[in-house]
Coordinates of C-alpha atoms and ligand atoms in Angstrom, one line a residue:
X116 CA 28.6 -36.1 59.1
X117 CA 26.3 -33.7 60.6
X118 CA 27.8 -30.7 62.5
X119 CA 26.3 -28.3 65.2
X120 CA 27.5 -25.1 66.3
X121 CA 29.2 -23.6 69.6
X122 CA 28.6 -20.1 70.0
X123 CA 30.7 -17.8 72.8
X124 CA 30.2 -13.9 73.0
X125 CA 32.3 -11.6 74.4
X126 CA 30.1 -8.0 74.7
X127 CA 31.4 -4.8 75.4
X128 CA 29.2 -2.0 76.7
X129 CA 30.2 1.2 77.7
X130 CA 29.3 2.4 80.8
X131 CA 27.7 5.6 81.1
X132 CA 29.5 7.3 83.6
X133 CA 30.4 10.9 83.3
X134 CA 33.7 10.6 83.4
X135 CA 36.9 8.3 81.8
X136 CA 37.8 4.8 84.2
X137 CA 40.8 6.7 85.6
X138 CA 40.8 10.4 84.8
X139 CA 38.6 13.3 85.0
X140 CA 38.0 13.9 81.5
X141 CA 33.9 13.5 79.6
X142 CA 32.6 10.5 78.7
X143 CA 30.5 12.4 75.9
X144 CA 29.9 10.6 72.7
X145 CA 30.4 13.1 69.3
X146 CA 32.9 15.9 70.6
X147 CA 35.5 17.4 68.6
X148 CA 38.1 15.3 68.3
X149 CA 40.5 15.4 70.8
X150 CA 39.0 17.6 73.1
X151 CA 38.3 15.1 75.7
X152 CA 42.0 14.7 76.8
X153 CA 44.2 14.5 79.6
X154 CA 47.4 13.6 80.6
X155 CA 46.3 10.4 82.4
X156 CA 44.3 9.5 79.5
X157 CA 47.1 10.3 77.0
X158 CA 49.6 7.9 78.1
X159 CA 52.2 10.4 79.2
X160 CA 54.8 9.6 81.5
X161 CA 54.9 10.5 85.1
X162 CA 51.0 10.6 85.7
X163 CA 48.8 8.4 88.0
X164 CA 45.7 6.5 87.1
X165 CA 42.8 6.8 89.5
X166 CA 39.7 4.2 89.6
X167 CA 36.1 5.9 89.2
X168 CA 34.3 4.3 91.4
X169 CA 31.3 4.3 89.6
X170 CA 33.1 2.1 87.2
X171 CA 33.3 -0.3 90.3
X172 CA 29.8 -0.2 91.4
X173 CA 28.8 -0.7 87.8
X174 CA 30.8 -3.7 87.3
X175 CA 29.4 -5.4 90.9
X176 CA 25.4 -4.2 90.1
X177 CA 26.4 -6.0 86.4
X178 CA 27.3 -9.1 87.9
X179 CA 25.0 -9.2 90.7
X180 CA 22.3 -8.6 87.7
X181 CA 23.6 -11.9 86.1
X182 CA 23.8 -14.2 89.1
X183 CA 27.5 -14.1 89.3
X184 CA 30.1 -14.4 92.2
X185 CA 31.1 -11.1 93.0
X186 CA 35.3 -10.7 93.9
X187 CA 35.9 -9.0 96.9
X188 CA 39.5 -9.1 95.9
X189 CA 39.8 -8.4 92.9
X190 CA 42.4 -6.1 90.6
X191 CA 43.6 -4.8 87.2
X192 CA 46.2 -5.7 84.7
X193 CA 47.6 -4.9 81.5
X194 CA 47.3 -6.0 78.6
X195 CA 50.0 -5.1 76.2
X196 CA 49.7 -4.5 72.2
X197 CA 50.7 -1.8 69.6
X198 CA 48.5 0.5 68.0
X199 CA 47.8 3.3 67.5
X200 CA 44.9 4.1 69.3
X201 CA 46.2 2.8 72.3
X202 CA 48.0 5.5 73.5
X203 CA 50.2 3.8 76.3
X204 CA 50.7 0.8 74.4
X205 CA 49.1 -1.4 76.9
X206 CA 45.4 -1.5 78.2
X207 CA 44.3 -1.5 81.7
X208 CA 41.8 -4.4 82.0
X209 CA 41.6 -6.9 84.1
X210 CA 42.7 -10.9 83.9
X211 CA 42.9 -13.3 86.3
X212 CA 40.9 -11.8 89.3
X213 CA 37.9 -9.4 87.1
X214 CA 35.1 -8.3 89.7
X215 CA 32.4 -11.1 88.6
X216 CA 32.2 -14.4 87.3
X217 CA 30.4 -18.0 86.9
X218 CA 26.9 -16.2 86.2
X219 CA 24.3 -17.2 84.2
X220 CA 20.7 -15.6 82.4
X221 CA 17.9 -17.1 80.7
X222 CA 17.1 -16.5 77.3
X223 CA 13.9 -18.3 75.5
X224 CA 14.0 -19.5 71.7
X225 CA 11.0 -20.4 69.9
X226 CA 8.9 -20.8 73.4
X227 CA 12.0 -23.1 74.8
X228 CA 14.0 -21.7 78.0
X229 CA 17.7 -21.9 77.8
X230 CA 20.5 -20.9 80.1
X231 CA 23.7 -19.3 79.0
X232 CA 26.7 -19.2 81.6
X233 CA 28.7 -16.2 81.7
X234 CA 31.8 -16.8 82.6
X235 CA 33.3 -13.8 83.8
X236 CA 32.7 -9.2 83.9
X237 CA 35.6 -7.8 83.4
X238 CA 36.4 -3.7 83.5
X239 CA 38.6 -1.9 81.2
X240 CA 39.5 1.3 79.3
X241 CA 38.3 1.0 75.7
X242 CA 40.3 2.7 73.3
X243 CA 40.3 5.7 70.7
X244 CA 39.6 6.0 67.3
X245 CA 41.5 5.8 64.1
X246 CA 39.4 8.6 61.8
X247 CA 40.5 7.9 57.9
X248 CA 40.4 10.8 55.2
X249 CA 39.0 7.9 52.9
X250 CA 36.9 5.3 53.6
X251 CA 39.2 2.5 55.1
X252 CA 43.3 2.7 56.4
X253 CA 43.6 1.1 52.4
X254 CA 42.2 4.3 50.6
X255 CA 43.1 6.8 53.0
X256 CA 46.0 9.9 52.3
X257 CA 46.4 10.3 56.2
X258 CA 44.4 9.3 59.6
X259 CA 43.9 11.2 62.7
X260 CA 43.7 9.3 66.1
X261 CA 40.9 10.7 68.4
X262 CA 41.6 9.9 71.8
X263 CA 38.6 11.0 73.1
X264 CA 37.1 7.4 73.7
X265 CA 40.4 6.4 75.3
X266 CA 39.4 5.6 78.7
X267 CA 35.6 5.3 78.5
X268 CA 34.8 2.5 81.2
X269 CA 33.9 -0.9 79.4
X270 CA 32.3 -4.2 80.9
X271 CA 33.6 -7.0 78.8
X272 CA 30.3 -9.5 79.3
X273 CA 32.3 -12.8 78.5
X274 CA 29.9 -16.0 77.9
X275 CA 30.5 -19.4 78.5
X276 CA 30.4 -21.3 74.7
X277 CA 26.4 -22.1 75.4
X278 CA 24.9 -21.5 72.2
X279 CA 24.1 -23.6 69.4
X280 CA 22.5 -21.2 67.0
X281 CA 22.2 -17.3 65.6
X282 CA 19.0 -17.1 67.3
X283 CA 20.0 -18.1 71.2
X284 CA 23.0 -15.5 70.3
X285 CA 20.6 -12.3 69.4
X286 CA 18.4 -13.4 72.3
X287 CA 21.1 -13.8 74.7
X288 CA 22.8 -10.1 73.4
X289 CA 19.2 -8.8 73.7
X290 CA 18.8 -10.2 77.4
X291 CA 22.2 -8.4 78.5
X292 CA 21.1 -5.3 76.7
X293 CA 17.9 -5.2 78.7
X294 CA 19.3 -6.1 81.6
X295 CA 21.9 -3.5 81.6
X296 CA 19.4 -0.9 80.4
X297 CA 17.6 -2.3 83.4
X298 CA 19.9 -1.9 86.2
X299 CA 21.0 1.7 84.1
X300 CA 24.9 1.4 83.5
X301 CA 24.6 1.7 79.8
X302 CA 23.1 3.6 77.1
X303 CA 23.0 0.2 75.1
X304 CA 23.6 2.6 72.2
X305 CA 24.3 0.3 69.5
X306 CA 24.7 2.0 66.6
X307 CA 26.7 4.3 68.5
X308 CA 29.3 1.6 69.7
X309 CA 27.9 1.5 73.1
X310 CA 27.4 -2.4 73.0
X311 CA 29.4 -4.3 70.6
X312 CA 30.2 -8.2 70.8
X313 CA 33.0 -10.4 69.2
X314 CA 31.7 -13.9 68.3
X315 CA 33.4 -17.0 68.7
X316 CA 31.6 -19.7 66.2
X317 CA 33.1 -23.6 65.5
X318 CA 31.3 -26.7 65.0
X319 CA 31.6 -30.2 65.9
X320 CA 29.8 -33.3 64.9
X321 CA 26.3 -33.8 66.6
X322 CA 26.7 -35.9 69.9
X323 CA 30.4 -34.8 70.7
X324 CA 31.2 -32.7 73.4
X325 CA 34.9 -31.9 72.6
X326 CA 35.0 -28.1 71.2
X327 CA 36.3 -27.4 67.8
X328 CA 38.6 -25.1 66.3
X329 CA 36.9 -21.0 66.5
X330 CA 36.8 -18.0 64.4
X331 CA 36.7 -14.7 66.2
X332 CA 34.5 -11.8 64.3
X333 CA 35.0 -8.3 66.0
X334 CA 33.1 -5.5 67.0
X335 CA 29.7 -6.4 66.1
X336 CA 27.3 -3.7 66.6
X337 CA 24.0 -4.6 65.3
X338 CA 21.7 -7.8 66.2
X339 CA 21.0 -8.4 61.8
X340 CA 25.1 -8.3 61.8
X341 CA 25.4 -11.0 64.5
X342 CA 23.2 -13.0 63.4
X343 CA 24.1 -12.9 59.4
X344 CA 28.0 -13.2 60.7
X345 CA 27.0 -16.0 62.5
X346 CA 25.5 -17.8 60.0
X347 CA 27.7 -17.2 57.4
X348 CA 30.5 -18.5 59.3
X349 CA 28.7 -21.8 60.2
X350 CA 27.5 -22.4 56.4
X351 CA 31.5 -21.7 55.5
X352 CA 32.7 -23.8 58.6
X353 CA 30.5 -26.1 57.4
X354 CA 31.9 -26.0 53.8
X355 CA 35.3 -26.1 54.5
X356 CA 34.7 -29.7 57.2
X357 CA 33.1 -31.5 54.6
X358 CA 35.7 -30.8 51.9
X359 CA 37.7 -32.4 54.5
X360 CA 39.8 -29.1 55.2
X361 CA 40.6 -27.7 59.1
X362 CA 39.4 -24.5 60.1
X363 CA 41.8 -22.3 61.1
X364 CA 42.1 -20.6 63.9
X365 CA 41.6 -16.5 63.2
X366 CA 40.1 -13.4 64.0
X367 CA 38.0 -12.2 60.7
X368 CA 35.5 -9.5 60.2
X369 CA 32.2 -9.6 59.0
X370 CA 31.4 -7.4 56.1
X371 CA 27.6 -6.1 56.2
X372 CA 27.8 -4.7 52.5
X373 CA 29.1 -8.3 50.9
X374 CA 27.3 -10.6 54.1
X375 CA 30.6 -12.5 54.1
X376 CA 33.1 -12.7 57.0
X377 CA 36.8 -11.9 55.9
X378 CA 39.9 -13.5 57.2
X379 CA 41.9 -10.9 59.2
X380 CA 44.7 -12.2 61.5
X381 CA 45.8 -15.3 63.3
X382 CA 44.4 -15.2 66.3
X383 CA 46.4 -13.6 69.3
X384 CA 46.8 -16.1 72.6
X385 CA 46.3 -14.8 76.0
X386 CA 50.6 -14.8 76.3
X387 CA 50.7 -12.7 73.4
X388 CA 49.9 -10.4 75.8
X389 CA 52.2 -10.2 78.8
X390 CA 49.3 -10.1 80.9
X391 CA 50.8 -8.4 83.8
X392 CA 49.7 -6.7 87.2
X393 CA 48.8 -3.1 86.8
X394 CA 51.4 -1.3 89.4
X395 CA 49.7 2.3 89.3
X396 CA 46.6 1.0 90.9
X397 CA 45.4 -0.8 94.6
X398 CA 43.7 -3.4 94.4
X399 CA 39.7 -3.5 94.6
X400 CA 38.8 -4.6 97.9
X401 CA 35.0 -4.5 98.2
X402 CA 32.8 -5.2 101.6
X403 CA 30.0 -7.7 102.0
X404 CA 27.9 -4.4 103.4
X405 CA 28.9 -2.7 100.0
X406 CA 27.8 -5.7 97.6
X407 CA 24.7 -6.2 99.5
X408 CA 24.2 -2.1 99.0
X409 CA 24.5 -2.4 95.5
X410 CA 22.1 -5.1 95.4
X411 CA 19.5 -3.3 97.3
X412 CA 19.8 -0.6 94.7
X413 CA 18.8 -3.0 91.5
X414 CA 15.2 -2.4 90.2
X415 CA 13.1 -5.2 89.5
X416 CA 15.2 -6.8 86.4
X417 CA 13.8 -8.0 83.3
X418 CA 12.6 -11.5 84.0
X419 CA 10.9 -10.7 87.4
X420 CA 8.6 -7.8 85.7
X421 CA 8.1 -10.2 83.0
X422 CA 6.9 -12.5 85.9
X423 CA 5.1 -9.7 87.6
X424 CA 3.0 -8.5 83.7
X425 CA 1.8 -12.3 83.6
X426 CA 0.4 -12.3 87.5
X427 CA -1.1 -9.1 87.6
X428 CA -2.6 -7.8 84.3
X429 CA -2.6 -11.8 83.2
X430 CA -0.7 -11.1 80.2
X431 CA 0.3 -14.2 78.1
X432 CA 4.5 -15.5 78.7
X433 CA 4.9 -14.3 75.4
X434 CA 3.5 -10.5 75.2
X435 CA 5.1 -10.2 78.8
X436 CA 8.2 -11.1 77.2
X437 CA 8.1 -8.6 74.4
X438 CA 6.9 -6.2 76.8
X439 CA 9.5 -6.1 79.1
X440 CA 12.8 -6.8 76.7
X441 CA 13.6 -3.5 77.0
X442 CA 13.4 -0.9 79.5
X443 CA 11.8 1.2 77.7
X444 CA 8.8 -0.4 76.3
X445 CA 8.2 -1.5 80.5
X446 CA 8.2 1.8 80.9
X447 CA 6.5 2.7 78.4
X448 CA 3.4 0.4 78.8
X449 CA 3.3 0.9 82.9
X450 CA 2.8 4.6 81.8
X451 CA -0.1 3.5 79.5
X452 CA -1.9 1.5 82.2
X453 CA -1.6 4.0 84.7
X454 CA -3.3 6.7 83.1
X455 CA -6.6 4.0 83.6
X456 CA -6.1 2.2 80.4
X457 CA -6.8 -1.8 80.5
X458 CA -3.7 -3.5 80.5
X459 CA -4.8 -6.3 77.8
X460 CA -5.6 -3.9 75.0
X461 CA -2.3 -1.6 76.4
X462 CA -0.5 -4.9 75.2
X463 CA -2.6 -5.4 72.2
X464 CA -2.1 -2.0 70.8
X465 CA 1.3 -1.5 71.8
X466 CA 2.3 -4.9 69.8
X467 CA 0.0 -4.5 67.3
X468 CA -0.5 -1.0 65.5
X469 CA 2.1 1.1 67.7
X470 CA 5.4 -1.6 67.1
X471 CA 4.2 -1.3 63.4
X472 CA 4.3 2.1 63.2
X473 CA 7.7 2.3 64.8
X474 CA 9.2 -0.2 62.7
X475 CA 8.2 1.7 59.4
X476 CA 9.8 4.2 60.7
X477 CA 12.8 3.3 62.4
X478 CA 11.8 4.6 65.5
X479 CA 12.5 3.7 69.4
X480 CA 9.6 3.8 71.3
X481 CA 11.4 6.7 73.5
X482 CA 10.6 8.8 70.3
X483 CA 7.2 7.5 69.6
X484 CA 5.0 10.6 68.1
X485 CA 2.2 8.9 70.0
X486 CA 3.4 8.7 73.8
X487 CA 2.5 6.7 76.9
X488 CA -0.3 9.4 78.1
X489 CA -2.2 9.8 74.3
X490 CA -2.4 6.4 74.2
X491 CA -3.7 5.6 77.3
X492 CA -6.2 8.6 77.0
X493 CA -7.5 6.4 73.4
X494 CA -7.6 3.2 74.8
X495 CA -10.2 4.7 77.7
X496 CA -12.4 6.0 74.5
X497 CA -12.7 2.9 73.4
X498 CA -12.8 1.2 77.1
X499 CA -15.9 4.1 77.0
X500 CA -17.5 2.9 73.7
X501 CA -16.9 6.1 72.3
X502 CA -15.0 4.8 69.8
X503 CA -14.8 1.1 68.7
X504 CA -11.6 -1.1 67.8
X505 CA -11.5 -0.5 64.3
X506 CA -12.4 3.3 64.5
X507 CA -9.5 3.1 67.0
X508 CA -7.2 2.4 64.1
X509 CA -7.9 5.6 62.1
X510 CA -7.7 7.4 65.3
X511 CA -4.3 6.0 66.0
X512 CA -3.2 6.3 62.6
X513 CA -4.2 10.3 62.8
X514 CA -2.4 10.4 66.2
X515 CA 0.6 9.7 64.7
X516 CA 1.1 12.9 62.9
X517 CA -1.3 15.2 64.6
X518 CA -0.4 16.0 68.3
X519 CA -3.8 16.6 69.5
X520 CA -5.6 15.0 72.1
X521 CA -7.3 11.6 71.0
X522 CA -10.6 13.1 72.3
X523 CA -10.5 16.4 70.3
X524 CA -9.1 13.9 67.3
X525 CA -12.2 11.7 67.0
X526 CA -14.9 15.0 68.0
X527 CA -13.0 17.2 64.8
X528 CA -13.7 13.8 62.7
X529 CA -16.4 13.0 63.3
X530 CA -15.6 9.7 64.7
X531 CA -17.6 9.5 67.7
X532 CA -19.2 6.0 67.4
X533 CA -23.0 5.6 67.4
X534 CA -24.2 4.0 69.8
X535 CA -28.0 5.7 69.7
X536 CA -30.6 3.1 69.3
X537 CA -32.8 5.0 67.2
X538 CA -30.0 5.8 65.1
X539 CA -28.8 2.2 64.0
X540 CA -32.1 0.8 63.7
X541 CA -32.7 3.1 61.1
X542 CA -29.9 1.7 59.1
X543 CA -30.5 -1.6 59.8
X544 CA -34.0 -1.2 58.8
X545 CA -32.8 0.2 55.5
X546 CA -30.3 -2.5 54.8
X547 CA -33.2 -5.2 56.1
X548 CA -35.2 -3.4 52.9
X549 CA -32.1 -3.5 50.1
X550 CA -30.6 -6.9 50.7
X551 CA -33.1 -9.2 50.4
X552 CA -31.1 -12.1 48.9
X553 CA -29.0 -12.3 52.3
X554 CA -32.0 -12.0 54.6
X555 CA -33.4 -14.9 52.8
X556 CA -30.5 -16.7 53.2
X557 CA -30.6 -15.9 56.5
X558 CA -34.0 -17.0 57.4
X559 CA -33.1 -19.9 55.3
X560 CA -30.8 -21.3 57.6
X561 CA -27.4 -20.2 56.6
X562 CA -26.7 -18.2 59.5
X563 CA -23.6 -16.9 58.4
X564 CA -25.2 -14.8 56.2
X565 CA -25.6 -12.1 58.9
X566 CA -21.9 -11.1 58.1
X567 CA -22.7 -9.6 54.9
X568 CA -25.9 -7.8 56.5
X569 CA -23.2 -6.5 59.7
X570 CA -21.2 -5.5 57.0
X571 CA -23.5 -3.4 55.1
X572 CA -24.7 -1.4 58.2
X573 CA -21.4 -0.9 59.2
X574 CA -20.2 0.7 55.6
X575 CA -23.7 2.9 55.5
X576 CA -22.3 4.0 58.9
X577 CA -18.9 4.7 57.8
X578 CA -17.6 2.4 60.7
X579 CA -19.0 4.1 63.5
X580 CA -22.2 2.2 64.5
X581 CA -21.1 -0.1 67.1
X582 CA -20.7 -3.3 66.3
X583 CA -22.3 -5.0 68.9
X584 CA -25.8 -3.4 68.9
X585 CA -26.1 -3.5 65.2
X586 CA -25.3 -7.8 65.6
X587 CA -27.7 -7.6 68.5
X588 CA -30.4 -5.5 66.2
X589 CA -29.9 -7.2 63.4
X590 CA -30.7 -11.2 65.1
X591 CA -33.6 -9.4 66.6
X592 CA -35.6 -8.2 63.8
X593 CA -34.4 -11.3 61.4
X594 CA -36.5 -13.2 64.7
Ligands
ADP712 P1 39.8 -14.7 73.9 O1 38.9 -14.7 72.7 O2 40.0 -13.3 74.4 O3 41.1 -15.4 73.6 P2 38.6 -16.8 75.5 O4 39.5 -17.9 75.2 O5 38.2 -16.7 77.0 O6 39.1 -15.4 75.2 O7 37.2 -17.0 74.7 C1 36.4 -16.0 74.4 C2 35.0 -16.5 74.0 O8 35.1 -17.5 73.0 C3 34.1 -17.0 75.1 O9 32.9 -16.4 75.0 C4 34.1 -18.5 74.9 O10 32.9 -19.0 75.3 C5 34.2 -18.6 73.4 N1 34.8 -19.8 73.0 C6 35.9 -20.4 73.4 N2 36.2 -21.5 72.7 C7 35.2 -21.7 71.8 C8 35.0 -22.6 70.8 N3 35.8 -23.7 70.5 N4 33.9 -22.4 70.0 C9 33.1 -21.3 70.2 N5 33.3 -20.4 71.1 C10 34.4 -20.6 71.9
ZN713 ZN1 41.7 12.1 80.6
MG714 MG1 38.1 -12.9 72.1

């Protein structure tokens, strides 16, 4: 029998508010532990929860963001478990009335469009941290809690079960991260925590549409993690149906080190809970006039400026795409183009040499050693025929660890092309006289053998004749 997957993600991001969901205290990632601590926050007794309301507006600019239905009425709940790092013992989140649902985005998979439903946005506190003298609980002497994350605002981003494959999920976790980059309620911080998903995988055989039996993996915080859980747990899904065994249902956890997924717990069902309403808070009762606020505040999201790169600087669907699946790189290549440089090679160089560069590195573009402005100022040399393409290349490459201006780069170099007549017909003239096999080639018929002669010219110049006029020189004088 063949099998297919069904993926669901539910995605956490932080929300980057200054302060906790209902108490005063920092949101700051990396203080001293336990320093960030209140009270309300604590869990004690006799102390009153209040709603940020910047938590609120997040949550409706989120789902408004994602197409969904925005509750006018909606409220919290808790959600009660033991542990540790949940200091009251129950979590203020939200259940059957969260502020958004039945929303959807687009994601795009090997040049196909896809839509992914979202069923709901939920808010919630997220909790603290359990800090282990060793490595794990296992190996540890003693643990410390840290409640400083206790009560950092979370949006839980809850998908309908849409996708079929690792890919769709990375590019549906990478359209939310853009999108809330986007609209500017999240660091998107991943290695920090800031955006984490659980993944729901099963399978069922091709051409059914009834939903088999999931695995849960938790607190995924990288896109290589999701997608090598992912496919781990359908290869061993896969395994286990065709020895004719039943998958059972569990939350495991995904183990980067070994790339295997580890069985954790039977999973926990909604009444495991005691879902119940959260008495120390009103109700949220928002106005049409303050959703349609909110809305008028969102920037131009991901998929419109995508739209917009294609129409204007006629970009292709794809480069648009890569362009604008962050905020950042938008940003980024808006600042190139208005500094005067053409939008086309802003495209080229930032997917080309620049993404390169970064990559080897690890770095995001925010921390590129060659910024927006530098770049733009090298793209007009060349748009000026100071330098050409490929000199471009060295120029870029010195860019990268030399902070001066591209201009004063190529002058101290000696990299300004030549573009003297005079100048390049004495080369060619010398390369005419000391390659005589390819000029007879040439005259010969076998046009191509102009290459080698372009070459040649090009080396005695050390790159910087321009290529055009030495083509154009050279047809001329071979008649
Ligand atoms: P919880 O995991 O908290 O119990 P839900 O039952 O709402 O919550 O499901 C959470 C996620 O699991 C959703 O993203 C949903 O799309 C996905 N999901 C539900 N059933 C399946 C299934 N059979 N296969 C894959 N994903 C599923
Ligand atoms: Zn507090
Ligand atoms: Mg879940």
């Amino acid at each position: 029998m063949k099998y297919e997957a069904v993926i669901g993600l539910e995605i956490h991001c932080e929300l980057k508010t200054k302060t906790k969901i209902f108490c005063g205290c920092a949101t700051e990632f990396g203080a001293d532990q336990n320093t960030h601590v209140c009270p309300v926050c604590l869990g004690m007794p006799g102390v009153l929860p209040t709603v940020n309301q910047r938590v609120v507006e997040f949550g409706i600019k989120a789902g408004l963001a994602t197409n969904c239905e925005i509750n006018k009425y909606s409220k919290f709940d808790r959600k009660n478990y033991y542990y540790p790092d949940l200091p009251k013992n129950w979590q203020t989140s939200q259940y059957d009335l969260p502020i958004a649902e039945h929303g959807w985005v687009d994601i795009d998979v090997a040049g196909e469009k896809k839509r992914i439903r979202l069923t709901r946005i939920h808010m919630e506190e997220d909790a603290g941290k359990l800090v282990h003298s060793g490595t794990t609980i296992k190996d540890s002497a003693s643990s410390n809690v840290d409640y400083n994350r206790t009560g950092v605002p979370l949006l839980e981003i809850v998908s309908e079960p849409d996708m079929s494959s690792a890919e769709e999920a990375r590019a549906y976790m990478e359209k939310i991260k853009a999108i809330m980059e986007y609209i500017d309620v999240s660091n998107c911080r991943m290695e920090e925590g800031n955006l984490r998903a659980d993944i729901n995988v099963s399978l069922r055989p091709v051409g059914t549409k009834e939903l088999g039996t999931r695995t849960e993996m938790k607190n995924i915080n990288s896109f290589k993690n999701l997608e090598d859980a992912i496919n781990y747990e359908i290869e061993r899904q896969t395994e286990v149906l065709e020895d004719g065994g039943h998958i059972v249902q569990e939350t495991r956890t995904y183990d980067p080190a070994r790339g295997i997924t580890l069985s954790m717990r039977s999973k926990e069902n909604a009444h495991d809970y005691r879902y119940m309403p959260e008495p120390d808070l009103p109700p949220i009762v928002t106005s049409e006039e303050t959703i349609e606020k909110y809305r008028s505040e969102l920037p131009e999201l991901p998929d419109a400026r995508r739209a917009r790169l294609e129409k204007d600087f006629g970009l292709s669907d794809y480069d648009a795409g890569i362009i604008t699946s962050s905020r950042a790189m938008a940003e980024y290549f808006d600042a190139v183009v208005a500094t005067g440089a053409d939008a086309k090679l802003a495209a080229n160089w930032m997917m080309g040499d620049l993404a390169k560069n970064l990559n080897e590195e690890g770095l995001d573009i925010s921390k590129s050693p060659v910024d927006a402005q530098r770049l733009g100022e090298m793209i007009q040399l060349i748009m000026k025929d100071t330098i050409s393409g490929k000199i471009a290349k060295k120029v870029f490459k010195e860019m990268w660890t030399n902070t001066d201006s591209p201009e004063k780069i190529v002058k101290d170099k000696g990299l300004v092309q030549i573009t003297d007549t005079k100048a390049i017909e004495g080369i060619v003239d010398e390369v005419i006289a000391n390659n005589q096999k390819a000029v007879d080639d040439y005259k010969g018929g076998n046009k191509k053998a102009i290459g080698a002669l372009v070459g040649q010219v090009m080396k005695a110049s050390k790159g910087k004749a321009n290529p055009q006029m030495v083509n154009k020189l050279l047809a001329e004088k071979l008649g």
